[in-house]
CSV table of C-alpha atoms in Angstrom, one decimal:
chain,number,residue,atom,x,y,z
Q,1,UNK,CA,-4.6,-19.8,10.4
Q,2,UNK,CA,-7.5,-19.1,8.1
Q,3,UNK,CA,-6.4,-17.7,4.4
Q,4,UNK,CA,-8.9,-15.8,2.7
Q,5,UNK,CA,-12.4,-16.7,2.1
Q,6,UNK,CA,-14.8,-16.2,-0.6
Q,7,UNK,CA,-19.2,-16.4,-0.7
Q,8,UNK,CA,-20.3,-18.5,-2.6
Q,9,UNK,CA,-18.3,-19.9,-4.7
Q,10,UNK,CA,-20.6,-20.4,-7.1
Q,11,UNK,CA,-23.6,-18.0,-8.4
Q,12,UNK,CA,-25.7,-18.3,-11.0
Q,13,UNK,CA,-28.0,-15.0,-11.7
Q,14,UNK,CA,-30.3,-14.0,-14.4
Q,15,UNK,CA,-29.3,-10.7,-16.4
Q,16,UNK,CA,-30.9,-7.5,-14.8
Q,17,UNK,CA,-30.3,-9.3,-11.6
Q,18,UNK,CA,-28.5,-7.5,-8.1
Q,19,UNK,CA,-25.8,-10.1,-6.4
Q,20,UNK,CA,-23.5,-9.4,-3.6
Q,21,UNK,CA,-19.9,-11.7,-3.4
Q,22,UNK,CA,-18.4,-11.7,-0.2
Q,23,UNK,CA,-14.9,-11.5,1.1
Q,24,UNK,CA,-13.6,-12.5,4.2
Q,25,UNK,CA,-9.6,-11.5,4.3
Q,26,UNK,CA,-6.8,-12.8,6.8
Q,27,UNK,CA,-7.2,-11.5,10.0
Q,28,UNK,CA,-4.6,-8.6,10.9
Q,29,UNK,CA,-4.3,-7.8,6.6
Q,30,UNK,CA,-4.9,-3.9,6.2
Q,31,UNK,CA,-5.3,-3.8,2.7
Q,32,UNK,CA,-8.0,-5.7,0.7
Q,33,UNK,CA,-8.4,-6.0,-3.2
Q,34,UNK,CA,-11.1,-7.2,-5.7
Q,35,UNK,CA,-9.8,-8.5,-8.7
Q,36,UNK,CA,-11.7,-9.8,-12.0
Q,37,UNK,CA,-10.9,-12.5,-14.3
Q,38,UNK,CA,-12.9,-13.0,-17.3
Q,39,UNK,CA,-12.5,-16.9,-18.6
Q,40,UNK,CA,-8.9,-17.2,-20.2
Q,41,UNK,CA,-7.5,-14.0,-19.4
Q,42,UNK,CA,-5.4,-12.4,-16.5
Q,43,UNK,CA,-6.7,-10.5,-13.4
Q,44,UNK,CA,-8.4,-7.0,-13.7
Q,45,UNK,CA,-8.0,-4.9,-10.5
Q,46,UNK,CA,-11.7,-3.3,-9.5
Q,47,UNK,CA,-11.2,-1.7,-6.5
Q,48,UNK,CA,-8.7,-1.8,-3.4
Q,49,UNK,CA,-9.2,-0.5,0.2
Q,50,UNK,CA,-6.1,0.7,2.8
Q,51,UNK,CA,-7.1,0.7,6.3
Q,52,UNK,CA,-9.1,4.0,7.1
Q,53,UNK,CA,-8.3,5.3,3.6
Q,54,UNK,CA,-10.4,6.3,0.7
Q,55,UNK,CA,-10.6,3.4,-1.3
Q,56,UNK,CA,-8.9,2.9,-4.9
Q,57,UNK,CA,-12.3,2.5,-7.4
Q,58,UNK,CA,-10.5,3.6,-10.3
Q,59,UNK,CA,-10.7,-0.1,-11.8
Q,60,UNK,CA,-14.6,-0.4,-11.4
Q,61,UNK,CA,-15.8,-0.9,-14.8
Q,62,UNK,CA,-19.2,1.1,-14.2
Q,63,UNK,CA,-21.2,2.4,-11.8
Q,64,UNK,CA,-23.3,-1.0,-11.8
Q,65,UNK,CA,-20.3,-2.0,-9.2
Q,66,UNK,CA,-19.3,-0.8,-5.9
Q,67,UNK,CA,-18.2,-2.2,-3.1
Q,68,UNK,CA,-17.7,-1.9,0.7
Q,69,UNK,CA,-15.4,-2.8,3.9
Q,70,UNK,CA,-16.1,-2.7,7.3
Q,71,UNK,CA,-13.2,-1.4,8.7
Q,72,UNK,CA,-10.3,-3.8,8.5
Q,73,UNK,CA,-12.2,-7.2,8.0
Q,74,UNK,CA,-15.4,-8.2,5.7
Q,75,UNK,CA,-16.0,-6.6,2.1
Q,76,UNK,CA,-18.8,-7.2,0.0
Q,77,UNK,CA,-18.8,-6.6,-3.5
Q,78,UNK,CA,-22.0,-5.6,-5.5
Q,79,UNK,CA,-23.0,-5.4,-8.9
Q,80,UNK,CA,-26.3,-4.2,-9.8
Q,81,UNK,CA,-28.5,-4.7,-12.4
Q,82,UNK,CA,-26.4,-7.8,-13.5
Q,83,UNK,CA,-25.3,-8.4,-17.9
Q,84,UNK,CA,-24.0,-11.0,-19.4
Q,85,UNK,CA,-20.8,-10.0,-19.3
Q,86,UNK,CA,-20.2,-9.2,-15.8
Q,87,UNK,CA,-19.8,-13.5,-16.3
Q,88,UNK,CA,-16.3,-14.0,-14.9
Q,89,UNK,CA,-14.4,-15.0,-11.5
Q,90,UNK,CA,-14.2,-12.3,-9.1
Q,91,UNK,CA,-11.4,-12.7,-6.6
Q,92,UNK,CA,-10.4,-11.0,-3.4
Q,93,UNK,CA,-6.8,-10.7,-2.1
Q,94,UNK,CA,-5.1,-9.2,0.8
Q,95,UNK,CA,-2.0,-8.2,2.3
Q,96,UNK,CA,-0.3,-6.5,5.1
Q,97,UNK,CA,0.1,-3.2,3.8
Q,98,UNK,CA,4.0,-3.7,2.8
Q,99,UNK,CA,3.2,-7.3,1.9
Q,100,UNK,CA,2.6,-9.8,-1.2
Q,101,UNK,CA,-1.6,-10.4,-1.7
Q,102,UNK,CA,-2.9,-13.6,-0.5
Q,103,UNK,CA,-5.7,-14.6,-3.1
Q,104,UNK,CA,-9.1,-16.1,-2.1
Q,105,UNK,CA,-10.5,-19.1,-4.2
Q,106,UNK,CA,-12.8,-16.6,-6.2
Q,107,UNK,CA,-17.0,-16.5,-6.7
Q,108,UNK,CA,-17.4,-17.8,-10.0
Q,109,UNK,CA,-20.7,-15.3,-11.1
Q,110,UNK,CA,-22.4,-16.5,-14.8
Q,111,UNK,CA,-24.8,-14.4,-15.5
Q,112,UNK,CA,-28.0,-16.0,-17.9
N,1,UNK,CA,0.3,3.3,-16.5
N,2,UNK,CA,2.2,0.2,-16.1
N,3,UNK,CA,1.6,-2.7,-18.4
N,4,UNK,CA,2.8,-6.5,-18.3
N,5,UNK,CA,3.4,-8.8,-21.4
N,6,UNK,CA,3.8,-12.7,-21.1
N,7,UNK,CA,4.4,-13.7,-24.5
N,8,UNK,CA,3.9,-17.3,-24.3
N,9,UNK,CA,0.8,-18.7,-23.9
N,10,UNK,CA,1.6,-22.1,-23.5
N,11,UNK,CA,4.5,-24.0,-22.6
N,12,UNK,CA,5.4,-27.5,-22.7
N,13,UNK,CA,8.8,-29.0,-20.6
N,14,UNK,CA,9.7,-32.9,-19.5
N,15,UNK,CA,9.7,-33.6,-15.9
N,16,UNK,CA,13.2,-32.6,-14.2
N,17,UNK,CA,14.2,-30.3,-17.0
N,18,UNK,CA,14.2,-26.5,-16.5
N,19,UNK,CA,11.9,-24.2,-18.3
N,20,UNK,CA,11.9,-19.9,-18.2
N,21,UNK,CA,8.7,-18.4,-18.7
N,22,UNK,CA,9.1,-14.7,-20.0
N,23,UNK,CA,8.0,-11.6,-19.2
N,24,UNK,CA,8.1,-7.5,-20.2
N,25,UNK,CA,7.3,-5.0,-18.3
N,26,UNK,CA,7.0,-1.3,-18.8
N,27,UNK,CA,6.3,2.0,-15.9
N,28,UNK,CA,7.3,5.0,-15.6
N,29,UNK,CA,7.7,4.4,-12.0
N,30,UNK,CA,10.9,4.4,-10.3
N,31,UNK,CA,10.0,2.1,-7.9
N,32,UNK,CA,8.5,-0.9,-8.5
N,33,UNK,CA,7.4,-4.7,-7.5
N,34,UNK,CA,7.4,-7.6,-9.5
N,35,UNK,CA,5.7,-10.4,-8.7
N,36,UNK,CA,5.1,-14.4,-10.1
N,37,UNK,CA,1.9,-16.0,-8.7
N,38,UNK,CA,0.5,-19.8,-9.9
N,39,UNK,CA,-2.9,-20.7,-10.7
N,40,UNK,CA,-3.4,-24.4,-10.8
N,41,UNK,CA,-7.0,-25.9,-12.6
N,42,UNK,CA,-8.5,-25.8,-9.2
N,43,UNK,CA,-8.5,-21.8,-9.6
N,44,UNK,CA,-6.6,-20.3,-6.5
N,45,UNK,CA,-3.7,-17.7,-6.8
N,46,UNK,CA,-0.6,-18.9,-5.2
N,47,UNK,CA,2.1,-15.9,-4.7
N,48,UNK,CA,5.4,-17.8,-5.8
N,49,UNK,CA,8.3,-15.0,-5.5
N,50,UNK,CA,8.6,-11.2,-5.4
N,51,UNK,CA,11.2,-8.9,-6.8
N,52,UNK,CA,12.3,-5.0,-5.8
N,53,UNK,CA,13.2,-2.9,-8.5
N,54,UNK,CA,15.6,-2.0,-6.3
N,55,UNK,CA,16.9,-5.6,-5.9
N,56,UNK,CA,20.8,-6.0,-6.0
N,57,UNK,CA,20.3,-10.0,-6.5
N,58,UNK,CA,17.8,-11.7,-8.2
N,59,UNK,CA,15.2,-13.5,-6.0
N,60,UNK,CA,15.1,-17.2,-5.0
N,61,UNK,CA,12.5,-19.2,-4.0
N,62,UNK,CA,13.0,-23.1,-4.0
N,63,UNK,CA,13.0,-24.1,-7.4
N,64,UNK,CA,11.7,-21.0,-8.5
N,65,UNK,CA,14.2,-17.8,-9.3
N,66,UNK,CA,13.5,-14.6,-11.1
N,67,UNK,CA,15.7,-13.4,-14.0
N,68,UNK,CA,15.3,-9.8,-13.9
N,69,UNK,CA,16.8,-7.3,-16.1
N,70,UNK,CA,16.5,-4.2,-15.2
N,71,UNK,CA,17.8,-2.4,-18.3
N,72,UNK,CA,15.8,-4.5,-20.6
N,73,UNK,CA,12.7,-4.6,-18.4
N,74,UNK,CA,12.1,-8.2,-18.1
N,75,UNK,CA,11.3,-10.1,-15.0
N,76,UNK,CA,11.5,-13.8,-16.6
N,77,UNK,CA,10.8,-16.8,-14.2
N,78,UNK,CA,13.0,-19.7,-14.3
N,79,UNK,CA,12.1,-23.4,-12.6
N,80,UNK,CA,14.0,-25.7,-12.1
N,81,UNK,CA,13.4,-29.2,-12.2
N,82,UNK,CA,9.9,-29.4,-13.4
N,83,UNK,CA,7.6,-31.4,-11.2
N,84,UNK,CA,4.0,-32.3,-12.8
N,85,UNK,CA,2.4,-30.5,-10.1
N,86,UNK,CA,4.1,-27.4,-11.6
N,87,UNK,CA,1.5,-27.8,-14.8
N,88,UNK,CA,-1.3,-24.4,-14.6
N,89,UNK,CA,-1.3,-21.0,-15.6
N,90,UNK,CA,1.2,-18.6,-14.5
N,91,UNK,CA,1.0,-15.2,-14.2
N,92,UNK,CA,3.9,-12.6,-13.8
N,93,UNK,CA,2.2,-8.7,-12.3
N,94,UNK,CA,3.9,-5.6,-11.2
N,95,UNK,CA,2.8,-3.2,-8.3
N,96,UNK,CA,4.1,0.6,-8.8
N,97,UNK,CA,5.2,1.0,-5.9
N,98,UNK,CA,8.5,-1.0,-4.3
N,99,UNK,CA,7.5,0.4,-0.7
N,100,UNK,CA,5.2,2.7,1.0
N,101,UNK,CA,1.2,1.9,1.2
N,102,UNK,CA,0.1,-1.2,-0.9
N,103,UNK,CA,-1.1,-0.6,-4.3
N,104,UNK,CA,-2.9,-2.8,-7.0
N,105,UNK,CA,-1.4,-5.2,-9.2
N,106,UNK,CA,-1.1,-5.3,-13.2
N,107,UNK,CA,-1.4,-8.6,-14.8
N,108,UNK,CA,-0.2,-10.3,-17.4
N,109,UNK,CA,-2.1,-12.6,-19.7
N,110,UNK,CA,-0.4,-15.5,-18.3
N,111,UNK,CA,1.7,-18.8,-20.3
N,112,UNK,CA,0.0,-22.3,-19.6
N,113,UNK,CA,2.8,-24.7,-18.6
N,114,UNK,CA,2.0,-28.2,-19.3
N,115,UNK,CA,4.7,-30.6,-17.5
N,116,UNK,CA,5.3,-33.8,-19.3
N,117,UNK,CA,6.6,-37.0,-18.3
């Protein structure tokens, strides 16, 4: 079966710039998390959604970043009006809702 | 708010000996997860083992095992037998809640292990 994928897994924007990353999770996983991690350091949590449930947003770092899910599968993350350091890996993960988070292979986003 | 501290930021160890990477953790939470996940060069996070607060044993996976002391609040993760393959950046993370609806996970900053021959 398919693990999590990631779109693109590259992307290379200029500063004041919009981009959406894209995550495609296991099929069947209820719960889906965006994570950040800025070069060297460990994972930020952004933003997690449950099923049918309000989404977690408390880790979204301003309102320059939301993000959405379409019911249980595809969630596209967006940050608007893009500065330098948004520049980092943002990953996705999910799980079954009592389960360990299967990571995607990350968008690497450098912002010029 | 929980927080995670991996002291180490890089190791070293010789192919086939063991090596224990350490980490702290500290929540006010009753109920807990801890969790060890691998990130090789290439970038992907590989989940490696998982342990309840709740726990009577400590967990075993393959060459990995977790050392966890409750009382102290460490989760350290010990593996055996050091392959070269086992050389990236590990990362120990705790979710707050042991059951019940997923949550997010807190990260630690992570201890490069470098396998030697």
């Amino acid at each position: 079966g398919a693990g999590v994928s990631q779109s693109p897994s590259n992307k290379v924007t200029e500063k004041g710039k919009d981009v959406e990353l894209r995550c495609d999770p296991i099929s069947g996983h209820t719960a889906l998390y965006w994570y950040r991690q800025r070069l060297g350091q460990g994972l930020e949590f952004l933003i997690y959604f449950q099923g049918n449930s309000a989404p977690d947003k408390s880790g979204l770092p301003s309102d320059r970043f939301s993000a959405e899910r379409t019911g249980e599968s595809v969630s596209t993350l967006t940050i608007q009006r893009t500065q330098q350091e948004d520049s980092a890996v943002y990953l996705c993960a999910s799980s079954w809702e009592y389960g360990e988070q299967y990571f995607g292979p990350g968008t690497r986003l450098t912002v010029t | 708010a929980q927080k995670i501290t991996q002291t180490q930021p890089g190791m070293f160890v010789q192919e086939k000996e063991a090596v224990t990477l350490d980490c702290t953790y500290d929540t006010s939470d009753p109920s807990y997860g801890l969790f060890w996940y691998k990130q090789p060069s290439s970038g992907e996070m590989i989940f490696l083992i998982y342990q309840g607060s709740y726990d009577q044993q400590n967990a075993t996976e393959g060459r990995y095992s977790l050392n966890f002391q409750k009382a102290r609040k460490s989760a350290n993760l010990v593996i055996s037998a050091s392959q070269l393959g086992d050389s990236a950046m590990y990362f120990c993370a705790m979710r707050a809640k042991n059951t019940g609806t997923a949550s997010k996970l807190t990260f630690g900053t992570g201890t490069r292990l470098q396998v030697t021959l």
